């Protein structure tokens, strides 16, 4: 993968974080998050000490995985969008059209 300037990465991460907070507040997403949190809390209350530790590790791993996936999709979307713009600009330039 090509190297991105630090300012692009920083801006992309900030935008990703903003979008992540926004999606969590969406009318159709918030109840799913609340239900998942309640189920996880109930599950934690039902398991013994050893299983509780494993459950906490699993929860951390799943949250990290989901975050990494969402960030990958976001950055891939930015890269794809930039590529599309580049191709459109080339097409317009090659066909003596203006954007």
PDB file of N, CA and C in Angstrom:
ATOM      1  N   UNK A   1       0.843  -1.176   0.000  1.00  0.00           N
ATOM      2  CA  UNK A   1       0.000   0.000   0.000  1.00  0.00           C
ATOM      3  C   UNK A   1       0.882   1.232   0.000  1.00  0.00           C
ATOM      4  N   UNK A   2       0.454   2.233  -0.723  1.00  0.00           N
ATOM      5  CA  UNK A   2       1.242   3.445  -0.798  1.00  0.00           C
ATOM      6  C   UNK A   2       1.219   4.211   0.525  1.00  0.00           C
ATOM      7  N   UNK A   3       2.251   4.986   0.752  1.00  0.00           N
ATOM      8  CA  UNK A   3       2.346   5.766   1.985  1.00  0.00           C
ATOM      9  C   UNK A   3       1.481   7.019   1.872  1.00  0.00           C
ATOM     10  N   UNK A   4       0.788   7.333   2.935  1.00  0.00           N
ATOM     11  CA  UNK A   4      -0.032   8.533   2.990  1.00  0.00           C
ATOM     12  C   UNK A   4       0.672   9.561   3.871  1.00  0.00           C
ATOM     13  N   UNK A   5       0.580  10.838   3.530  1.00  0.00           N
ATOM     14  CA  UNK A   5       1.150  11.869   4.415  1.00  0.00           C
ATOM     15  C   UNK A   5       0.468  11.815   5.785  1.00  0.00           C
ATOM     16  N   UNK A   6       1.195  12.191   6.803  1.00  0.00           N
ATOM     17  CA  UNK A   6       0.674  12.133   8.165  1.00  0.00           C
ATOM     18  C   UNK A   6      -0.613  12.945   8.320  1.00  0.00           C
ATOM     19  N   UNK A   7      -0.673  14.120   7.680  1.00  0.00           N
ATOM     20  CA  UNK A   7      -1.870  14.964   7.817  1.00  0.00           C
ATOM     21  C   UNK A   7      -3.103  14.296   7.216  1.00  0.00           C
ATOM     22  N   UNK A   8      -2.928  13.493   6.156  1.00  0.00           N
ATOM     23  CA  UNK A   8      -4.055  12.781   5.565  1.00  0.00           C
ATOM     24  C   UNK A   8      -4.531  11.696   6.531  1.00  0.00           C
ATOM     25  N   UNK A   9      -3.593  10.959   7.093  1.00  0.00           N
ATOM     26  CA  UNK A   9      -3.955   9.907   8.048  1.00  0.00           C
ATOM     27  C   UNK A   9      -4.653  10.492   9.275  1.00  0.00           C
ATOM     28  N   UNK A  10      -4.111  11.573   9.795  1.00  0.00           N
ATOM     29  CA  UNK A  10      -4.701  12.207  10.980  1.00  0.00           C
ATOM     30  C   UNK A  10      -6.118  12.687  10.677  1.00  0.00           C
ATOM     31  N   UNK A  11      -6.289  13.364   9.553  1.00  0.00           N
ATOM     32  CA  UNK A  11      -7.613  13.837   9.175  1.00  0.00           C
ATOM     33  C   UNK A  11      -8.594  12.702   8.948  1.00  0.00           C
ATOM     34  N   UNK A  12      -8.120  11.630   8.321  1.00  0.00           N
ATOM     35  CA  UNK A  12      -8.972  10.465   8.070  1.00  0.00           C
ATOM     36  C   UNK A  12      -9.388   9.793   9.375  1.00  0.00           C
ATOM     37  N   UNK A  13      -8.453   9.665  10.304  1.00  0.00           N
ATOM     38  CA  UNK A  13      -8.778   9.054  11.601  1.00  0.00           C
ATOM     39  C   UNK A  13      -9.783   9.908  12.365  1.00  0.00           C
ATOM     40  N   UNK A  14      -9.607  11.213  12.326  1.00  0.00           N
ATOM     41  CA  UNK A  14     -10.543  12.102  13.018  1.00  0.00           C
ATOM     42  C   UNK A  14     -11.933  12.006  12.403  1.00  0.00           C
ATOM     43  N   UNK A  15     -11.995  11.987  11.080  1.00  0.00           N
ATOM     44  CA  UNK A  15     -13.292  11.862  10.404  1.00  0.00           C
ATOM     45  C   UNK A  15     -13.920  10.513  10.713  1.00  0.00           C
ATOM     46  N   UNK A  16     -13.134   9.461  10.714  1.00  0.00           N
ATOM     47  CA  UNK A  16     -13.629   8.130  11.055  1.00  0.00           C
ATOM     48  C   UNK A  16     -14.218   8.119  12.463  1.00  0.00           C
ATOM     49  N   UNK A  17     -13.499   8.723  13.421  1.00  0.00           N
ATOM     50  CA  UNK A  17     -13.995   8.775  14.803  1.00  0.00           C
ATOM     51  C   UNK A  17     -15.315   9.535  14.877  1.00  0.00           C
ATOM     52  N   UNK A  18     -15.401  10.658  14.162  1.00  0.00           N
ATOM     53  CA  UNK A  18     -16.645  11.432  14.144  1.00  0.00           C
ATOM     54  C   UNK A  18     -17.795  10.613  13.570  1.00  0.00           C
ATOM     55  N   UNK A  19     -17.539   9.923  12.472  1.00  0.00           N
ATOM     56  CA  UNK A  19     -18.584   9.105  11.852  1.00  0.00           C
ATOM     57  C   UNK A  19     -18.989   7.935  12.746  1.00  0.00           C
ATOM     58  N   UNK A  20     -18.029   7.358  13.459  1.00  0.00           N
ATOM     59  CA  UNK A  20     -18.341   6.251  14.366  1.00  0.00           C
ATOM     60  C   UNK A  20     -19.288   6.704  15.469  1.00  0.00           C
ATOM     61  N   UNK A  21     -19.034   7.891  16.023  1.00  0.00           N
ATOM     62  CA  UNK A  21     -19.933   8.423  17.054  1.00  0.00           C
ATOM     63  C   UNK A  21     -21.311   8.716  16.475  1.00  0.00           C
ATOM     64  N   UNK A  22     -21.335   9.246  15.268  1.00  0.00           N
ATOM     65  CA  UNK A  22     -22.607   9.574  14.630  1.00  0.00           C
ATOM     66  C   UNK A  22     -23.435   8.322  14.360  1.00  0.00           C
ATOM     67  N   UNK A  23     -22.792   7.270  13.871  1.00  0.00           N
ATOM     68  CA  UNK A  23     -23.544   6.048  13.548  1.00  0.00           C
ATOM     69  C   UNK A  23     -24.117   5.417  14.812  1.00  0.00           C
ATOM     70  N   UNK A  24     -23.419   5.521  15.917  1.00  0.00           N
ATOM     71  CA  UNK A  24     -23.919   4.952  17.165  1.00  0.00           C
ATOM     72  C   UNK A  24     -25.185   5.646  17.646  1.00  0.00           C
ATOM     73  N   UNK A  25     -25.412   6.860  17.186  1.00  0.00           N
ATOM     74  CA  UNK A  25     -26.588   7.634  17.605  1.00  0.00           C
ATOM     75  C   UNK A  25     -27.748   7.516  16.619  1.00  0.00           C
ATOM     76  N   UNK A  26     -27.551   6.784  15.540  1.00  0.00           N
ATOM     77  CA  UNK A  26     -28.609   6.625  14.546  1.00  0.00           C
ATOM     78  C   UNK A  26     -29.786   5.872  15.161  1.00  0.00           C
ATOM     79  N   UNK A  27     -30.974   6.281  14.770  1.00  0.00           N
ATOM     80  CA  UNK A  27     -32.208   5.743  15.334  1.00  0.00           C
ATOM     81  C   UNK A  27     -32.296   4.226  15.246  1.00  0.00           C
ATOM     82  N   UNK A  28     -31.830   3.647  14.163  1.00  0.00           N
ATOM     83  CA  UNK A  28     -31.933   2.200  13.990  1.00  0.00           C
ATOM     84  C   UNK A  28     -30.719   1.446  14.538  1.00  0.00           C
ATOM     85  N   UNK A  29     -29.644   2.149  14.874  1.00  0.00           N
ATOM     86  CA  UNK A  29     -28.435   1.512  15.392  1.00  0.00           C
ATOM     87  C   UNK A  29     -28.390   1.543  16.919  1.00  0.00           C
ATOM     88  N   UNK A  30     -28.770   2.647  17.509  1.00  0.00           N
ATOM     89  CA  UNK A  30     -28.686   2.818  18.972  1.00  0.00           C
ATOM     90  C   UNK A  30     -29.377   1.689  19.735  1.00  0.00           C
ATOM     91  N   UNK A  31     -30.588   1.267  19.354  1.00  0.00           N
ATOM     92  CA  UNK A  31     -31.215   0.160  20.083  1.00  0.00           C
ATOM     93  C   UNK A  31     -30.429  -1.149  19.982  1.00  0.00           C
ATOM     94  N   UNK A  32     -29.790  -1.381  18.852  1.00  0.00           N
ATOM     95  CA  UNK A  32     -28.980  -2.593  18.705  1.00  0.00           C
ATOM     96  C   UNK A  32     -27.776  -2.560  19.640  1.00  0.00           C
ATOM     97  N   UNK A  33     -27.160  -1.402  19.761  1.00  0.00           N
ATOM     98  CA  UNK A  33     -26.020  -1.239  20.669  1.00  0.00           C
ATOM     99  C   UNK A  33     -26.468  -1.440  22.109  1.00  0.00           C
ATOM    100  N   UNK A  34     -27.612  -0.856  22.457  1.00  0.00           N
ATOM    101  CA  UNK A  34     -28.137  -0.996  23.823  1.00  0.00           C
ATOM    102  C   UNK A  34     -28.455  -2.457  24.134  1.00  0.00           C
ATOM    103  N   UNK A  35     -29.092  -3.147  23.197  1.00  0.00           N
ATOM    104  CA  UNK A  35     -29.438  -4.561  23.408  1.00  0.00           C
ATOM    105  C   UNK A  35     -28.176  -5.403  23.552  1.00  0.00           C
ATOM    106  N   UNK A  36     -27.198  -5.172  22.698  1.00  0.00           N
ATOM    107  CA  UNK A  36     -25.945  -5.915  22.766  1.00  0.00           C
ATOM    108  C   UNK A  36     -25.243  -5.678  24.099  1.00  0.00           C
ATOM    109  N   UNK A  37     -25.222  -4.438  24.543  1.00  0.00           N
ATOM    110  CA  UNK A  37     -24.590  -4.108  25.830  1.00  0.00           C
ATOM    111  C   UNK A  37     -25.301  -4.801  26.984  1.00  0.00           C
ATOM    112  N   UNK A  38     -26.629  -4.806  26.955  1.00  0.00           N
ATOM    113  CA  UNK A  38     -27.394  -5.460  28.018  1.00  0.00           C
ATOM    114  C   UNK A  38     -27.134  -6.962  28.028  1.00  0.00           C
ATOM    115  N   UNK A  39     -27.136  -7.586  26.844  1.00  0.00           N
ATOM    116  CA  UNK A  39     -26.885  -9.023  26.775  1.00  0.00           C
ATOM    117  C   UNK A  39     -25.489  -9.377  27.279  1.00  0.00           C
ATOM    118  N   UNK A  40     -24.502  -8.562  26.919  1.00  0.00           N
ATOM    119  CA  UNK A  40     -23.147  -8.809  27.381  1.00  0.00           C
ATOM    120  C   UNK A  40     -23.055  -8.663  28.901  1.00  0.00           C
ATOM    121  N   UNK A  41     -23.707  -7.645  29.433  1.00  0.00           N
ATOM    122  CA  UNK A  41     -23.721  -7.451  30.892  1.00  0.00           C
ATOM    123  C   UNK A  41     -24.376  -8.639  31.578  1.00  0.00           C
ATOM    124  N   UNK A  42     -25.510  -9.096  31.042  1.00  0.00           N
ATOM    125  CA  UNK A  42     -26.193 -10.263  31.613  1.00  0.00           C
ATOM    126  C   UNK A  42     -25.305 -11.502  31.544  1.00  0.00           C
ATOM    127  N   UNK A  43     -24.624 -11.690  30.434  1.00  0.00           N
ATOM    128  CA  UNK A  43     -23.736 -12.839  30.274  1.00  0.00           C
ATOM    129  C   UNK A  43     -22.595 -12.780  31.284  1.00  0.00           C
ATOM    130  N   UNK A  44     -22.005 -11.598  31.445  1.00  0.00           N
ATOM    131  CA  UNK A  44     -20.903 -11.453  32.411  1.00  0.00           C
ATOM    132  C   UNK A  44     -21.358 -11.799  33.828  1.00  0.00           C
ATOM    133  N   UNK A  45     -22.598 -11.474  34.140  1.00  0.00           N
ATOM    134  CA  UNK A  45     -23.128 -11.773  35.475  1.00  0.00           C
ATOM    135  C   UNK A  45     -23.413 -13.258  35.679  1.00  0.00           C
ATOM    136  N   UNK A  46     -23.478 -14.031  34.599  1.00  0.00           N
ATOM    137  CA  UNK A  46     -23.812 -15.452  34.688  1.00  0.00           C
ATOM    138  C   UNK A  46     -22.597 -16.381  34.711  1.00  0.00           C
ATOM    139  N   UNK A  47     -21.415 -15.868  34.377  1.00  0.00           N
ATOM    140  CA  UNK A  47     -20.253 -16.747  34.259  1.00  0.00           C
ATOM    141  C   UNK A  47     -19.379 -16.675  35.509  1.00  0.00           C
ATOM    142  N   UNK A  48     -18.589 -17.735  35.713  1.00  0.00           N
ATOM    143  CA  UNK A  48     -17.692 -17.769  36.866  1.00  0.00           C
ATOM    144  C   UNK A  48     -16.428 -16.945  36.588  1.00  0.00           C
ATOM    145  N   UNK A  49     -15.537 -16.903  37.551  1.00  0.00           N
ATOM    146  CA  UNK A  49     -14.334 -16.063  37.466  1.00  0.00           C
ATOM    147  C   UNK A  49     -13.449 -16.356  36.270  1.00  0.00           C
ATOM    148  N   UNK A  50     -13.135 -17.622  36.017  1.00  0.00           N
ATOM    149  CA  UNK A  50     -12.261 -17.976  34.905  1.00  0.00           C
ATOM    150  C   UNK A  50     -12.906 -17.607  33.574  1.00  0.00           C
ATOM    151  N   UNK A  51     -14.164 -17.980  33.415  1.00  0.00           N
ATOM    152  CA  UNK A  51     -14.880 -17.677  32.177  1.00  0.00           C
ATOM    153  C   UNK A  51     -15.054 -16.164  32.017  1.00  0.00           C
ATOM    154  N   UNK A  52     -15.195 -15.455  33.124  1.00  0.00           N
ATOM    155  CA  UNK A  52     -15.357 -14.003  33.074  1.00  0.00           C
ATOM    156  C   UNK A  52     -14.114 -13.343  32.471  1.00  0.00           C
ATOM    157  N   UNK A  53     -12.945 -13.804  32.872  1.00  0.00           N
ATOM    158  CA  UNK A  53     -11.700 -13.273  32.324  1.00  0.00           C
ATOM    159  C   UNK A  53     -11.580 -13.536  30.827  1.00  0.00           C
ATOM    160  N   UNK A  54     -11.941 -14.737  30.439  1.00  0.00           N
ATOM    161  CA  UNK A  54     -11.909 -15.091  29.015  1.00  0.00           C
ATOM    162  C   UNK A  54     -12.920 -14.246  28.246  1.00  0.00           C
ATOM    163  N   UNK A  55     -14.084 -14.061  28.827  1.00  0.00           N
ATOM    164  CA  UNK A  55     -15.121 -13.253  28.194  1.00  0.00           C
ATOM    165  C   UNK A  55     -14.652 -11.809  27.995  1.00  0.00           C
ATOM    166  N   UNK A  56     -13.961 -11.259  28.982  1.00  0.00           N
ATOM    167  CA  UNK A  56     -13.438  -9.896  28.858  1.00  0.00           C
ATOM    168  C   UNK A  56     -12.394  -9.808  27.742  1.00  0.00           C
ATOM    169  N   UNK A  57     -11.521 -10.802  27.659  1.00  0.00           N
ATOM    170  CA  UNK A  57     -10.528 -10.834  26.577  1.00  0.00           C
ATOM    171  C   UNK A  57     -11.199 -10.941  25.220  1.00  0.00           C
ATOM    172  N   UNK A  58     -12.222 -11.798  25.137  1.00  0.00           N
ATOM    173  CA  UNK A  58     -12.959 -11.961  23.883  1.00  0.00           C
ATOM    174  C   UNK A  58     -13.625 -10.644  23.488  1.00  0.00           C
ATOM    175  N   UNK A  59     -14.235  -9.971  24.465  1.00  0.00           N
ATOM    176  CA  UNK A  59     -14.899  -8.692  24.193  1.00  0.00           C
ATOM    177  C   UNK A  59     -13.902  -7.667  23.645  1.00  0.00           C
ATOM    178  N   UNK A  60     -12.739  -7.570  24.254  1.00  0.00           N
ATOM    179  CA  UNK A  60     -11.702  -6.651  23.770  1.00  0.00           C
ATOM    180  C   UNK A  60     -11.278  -6.994  22.343  1.00  0.00           C
ATOM    181  N   UNK A  61     -11.095  -8.285  22.087  1.00  0.00           N
ATOM    182  CA  UNK A  61     -10.668  -8.718  20.752  1.00  0.00           C
ATOM    183  C   UNK A  61     -11.726  -8.394  19.700  1.00  0.00           C
ATOM    184  N   UNK A  62     -12.988  -8.635  20.014  1.00  0.00           N
ATOM    185  CA  UNK A  62     -14.068  -8.364  19.064  1.00  0.00           C
ATOM    186  C   UNK A  62     -14.199  -6.862  18.822  1.00  0.00           C
ATOM    187  N   UNK A  63     -14.098  -6.065  19.869  1.00  0.00           N
ATOM    188  CA  UNK A  63     -14.191  -4.616  19.691  1.00  0.00           C
ATOM    189  C   UNK A  63     -13.033  -4.090  18.848  1.00  0.00           C
ATOM    190  N   UNK A  64     -11.846  -4.601  19.071  1.00  0.00           N
ATOM    191  CA  UNK A  64     -10.696  -4.188  18.270  1.00  0.00           C
ATOM    192  C   UNK A  64     -10.891  -4.598  16.811  1.00  0.00           C
ATOM    193  N   UNK A  65     -11.358  -5.825  16.596  1.00  0.00           N
ATOM    194  CA  UNK A  65     -11.602  -6.317  15.250  1.00  0.00           C
ATOM    195  C   UNK A  65     -12.630  -5.445  14.527  1.00  0.00           C
ATOM    196  N   UNK A  66     -13.742  -5.146  15.173  1.00  0.00           N
ATOM    197  CA  UNK A  66     -14.780  -4.323  14.548  1.00  0.00           C
ATOM    198  C   UNK A  66     -14.263  -2.930  14.226  1.00  0.00           C
ATOM    199  N   UNK A  67     -13.500  -2.363  15.126  1.00  0.00           N
ATOM    200  CA  UNK A  67     -12.924  -1.047  14.881  1.00  0.00           C
ATOM    201  C   UNK A  67     -11.959  -1.072  13.701  1.00  0.00           C
ATOM    202  N   UNK A  68     -11.110  -2.088  13.649  1.00  0.00           N
ATOM    203  CA  UNK A  68     -10.146  -2.212  12.548  1.00  0.00           C
ATOM    204  C   UNK A  68     -10.867  -2.408  11.219  1.00  0.00           C
ATOM    205  N   UNK A  69     -11.933  -3.216  11.213  1.00  0.00           N
ATOM    206  CA  UNK A  69     -12.699  -3.430   9.985  1.00  0.00           C
ATOM    207  C   UNK A  69     -13.347  -2.137   9.504  1.00  0.00           C
ATOM    208  N   UNK A  70     -13.998  -1.423  10.429  1.00  0.00           N
ATOM    209  CA  UNK A  70     -14.662  -0.173  10.045  1.00  0.00           C
ATOM    210  C   UNK A  70     -13.660   0.843   9.523  1.00  0.00           C
ATOM    211  N   UNK A  71     -12.524   0.928  10.178  1.00  0.00           N
ATOM    212  CA  UNK A  71     -11.516   1.882   9.728  1.00  0.00           C
ATOM    213  C   UNK A  71     -10.962   1.484   8.356  1.00  0.00           C
ATOM    214  N   UNK A  72     -10.756   0.197   8.128  1.00  0.00           N
ATOM    215  CA  UNK A  72     -10.259  -0.262   6.833  1.00  0.00           C
ATOM    216  C   UNK A  72     -11.258   0.095   5.734  1.00  0.00           C
ATOM    217  N   UNK A  73     -12.550  -0.171   5.987  1.00  0.00           N
ATOM    218  CA  UNK A  73     -13.570   0.164   4.997  1.00  0.00           C
ATOM    219  C   UNK A  73     -13.611   1.664   4.728  1.00  0.00           C
ATOM    220  N   UNK A  74     -13.504   2.457   5.768  1.00  0.00           N
ATOM    221  CA  UNK A  74     -13.528   3.906   5.598  1.00  0.00           C
ATOM    222  C   UNK A  74     -12.350   4.368   4.735  1.00  0.00           C
ATOM    223  N   UNK A  75     -11.141   3.942   5.095  1.00  0.00           N
ATOM    224  CA  UNK A  75      -9.964   4.362   4.331  1.00  0.00           C
ATOM    225  C   UNK A  75     -10.000   3.821   2.906  1.00  0.00           C
ATOM    226  N   UNK A  76     -10.516   2.621   2.725  1.00  0.00           N
ATOM    227  CA  UNK A  76     -10.666   2.063   1.381  1.00  0.00           C
ATOM    228  C   UNK A  76     -11.647   2.906   0.573  1.00  0.00           C
ATOM    229  N   UNK A  77     -12.720   3.348   1.200  1.00  0.00           N
ATOM    230  CA  UNK A  77     -13.689   4.200   0.530  1.00  0.00           C
ATOM    231  C   UNK A  77     -13.084   5.536   0.123  1.00  0.00           C
ATOM    232  N   UNK A  78     -12.261   6.113   1.010  1.00  0.00           N
ATOM    233  CA  UNK A  78     -11.578   7.367   0.677  1.00  0.00           C
ATOM    234  C   UNK A  78     -10.656   7.147  -0.518  1.00  0.00           C
ATOM    235  N   UNK A  79      -9.871   6.092  -0.478  1.00  0.00           N
ATOM    236  CA  UNK A  79      -8.936   5.798  -1.573  1.00  0.00           C
ATOM    237  C   UNK A  79      -9.687   5.563  -2.882  1.00  0.00           C
ATOM    238  N   UNK A  80     -10.763   4.783  -2.826  1.00  0.00           N
ATOM    239  CA  UNK A  80     -11.554   4.523  -4.029  1.00  0.00           C
ATOM    240  C   UNK A  80     -12.165   5.819  -4.565  1.00  0.00           C
ATOM    241  N   UNK A  81     -12.672   6.644  -3.678  1.00  0.00           N
ATOM    242  CA  UNK A  81     -13.260   7.915  -4.091  1.00  0.00           C
ATOM    243  C   UNK A  81     -12.238   8.820  -4.752  1.00  0.00           C
ATOM    244  N   UNK A  82     -11.039   8.872  -4.186  1.00  0.00           N
ATOM    245  CA  UNK A  82      -9.982   9.687  -4.775  1.00  0.00           C
ATOM    246  C   UNK A  82      -9.588   9.135  -6.148  1.00  0.00           C
ATOM    247  N   UNK A  83      -9.559   7.829  -6.287  1.00  0.00           N
ATOM    248  CA  UNK A  83      -9.234   7.216  -7.572  1.00  0.00           C
ATOM    249  C   UNK A  83     -10.290   7.526  -8.625  1.00  0.00           C
ATOM    250  N   UNK A  84     -11.549   7.510  -8.214  1.00  0.00           N
ATOM    251  CA  UNK A  84     -12.628   7.836  -9.138  1.00  0.00           C
ATOM    252  C   UNK A  84     -12.523   9.285  -9.603  1.00  0.00           C
ATOM    253  N   UNK A  85     -12.240  10.176  -8.691  1.00  0.00           N
ATOM    254  CA  UNK A  85     -12.094  11.594  -9.049  1.00  0.00           C
ATOM    255  C   UNK A  85     -10.927  11.771 -10.010  1.00  0.00           C
ATOM    256  N   UNK A  86      -9.820  11.095  -9.727  1.00  0.00           N
ATOM    257  CA  UNK A  86      -8.647  11.177 -10.603  1.00  0.00           C
ATOM    258  C   UNK A  86      -8.992  10.691 -12.013  1.00  0.00           C
ATOM    259  N   UNK A  87      -9.689   9.564 -12.099  1.00  0.00           N
ATOM    260  CA  UNK A  87     -10.066   9.022 -13.402  1.00  0.00           C
ATOM    261  C   UNK A  87     -11.039   9.937 -14.134  1.00  0.00           C
ATOM    262  N   UNK A  88     -11.985  10.525 -13.420  1.00  0.00           N
ATOM    263  CA  UNK A  88     -12.917  11.455 -14.054  1.00  0.00           C
ATOM    264  C   UNK A  88     -12.192  12.693 -14.573  1.00  0.00           C
ATOM    265  N   UNK A  89     -11.273  13.199 -13.781  1.00  0.00           N
ATOM    266  CA  UNK A  89     -10.497  14.362 -14.222  1.00  0.00           C
ATOM    267  C   UNK A  89      -9.673  14.034 -15.463  1.00  0.00           C
ATOM    268  N   UNK A  90      -9.063  12.852 -15.512  1.00  0.00           N
ATOM    269  CA  UNK A  90      -8.309  12.440 -16.692  1.00  0.00           C
ATOM    270  C   UNK A  90      -9.220  12.332 -17.913  1.00  0.00           C
ATOM    271  N   UNK A  91     -10.385  11.752 -17.724  1.00  0.00           N
ATOM    272  CA  UNK A  91     -11.338  11.618 -18.820  1.00  0.00           C
ATOM    273  C   UNK A  91     -11.729  12.998 -19.346  1.00  0.00           C
ATOM    274  N   UNK A  92     -12.068  13.891 -18.435  1.00  0.00           N
ATOM    275  CA  UNK A  92     -12.461  15.244 -18.845  1.00  0.00           C
ATOM    276  C   UNK A  92     -11.324  15.950 -19.570  1.00  0.00           C
ATOM    277  N   UNK A  93     -10.122  15.811 -19.040  1.00  0.00           N
ATOM    278  CA  UNK A  93      -8.963  16.458 -19.658  1.00  0.00           C
ATOM    279  C   UNK A  93      -8.691  15.871 -21.045  1.00  0.00           C
ATOM    280  N   UNK A  94      -8.731  14.559 -21.152  1.00  0.00           N
ATOM    281  CA  UNK A  94      -8.450  13.888 -22.437  1.00  0.00           C
ATOM    282  C   UNK A  94      -9.520  14.181 -23.495  1.00  0.00           C
ATOM    283  N   UNK A  95     -10.709  14.496 -23.050  1.00  0.00           N
ATOM    284  CA  UNK A  95     -11.803  14.778 -23.980  1.00  0.00           C
ATOM    285  C   UNK A  95     -12.104  16.274 -24.083  1.00  0.00           C
ATOM    286  N   UNK A  96     -11.181  17.059 -23.552  1.00  0.00           N
ATOM    287  CA  UNK A  96     -11.283  18.527 -23.621  1.00  0.00           C
ATOM    288  C   UNK A  96     -12.614  19.031 -23.063  1.00  0.00           C
ATOM    289  N   UNK A  97     -13.020  18.431 -21.981  1.00  0.00           N
ATOM    290  CA  UNK A  97     -14.241  18.840 -21.282  1.00  0.00           C
ATOM    291  C   UNK A  97     -13.853  19.537 -19.989  1.00  0.00           C
ATOM    292  N   UNK A  98     -14.793  20.269 -19.402  1.00  0.00           N
ATOM    293  CA  UNK A  98     -14.512  20.939 -18.135  1.00  0.00           C
ATOM    294  C   UNK A  98     -15.395  20.355 -17.063  1.00  0.00           C
ATOM    295  N   UNK A  99     -14.888  20.414 -15.880  1.00  0.00           N
ATOM    296  CA  UNK A  99     -15.621  19.907 -14.714  1.00  0.00           C
ATOM    297  C   UNK A  99     -16.193  21.059 -13.957  1.00  0.00           C
TER     298      UNK A  99
END
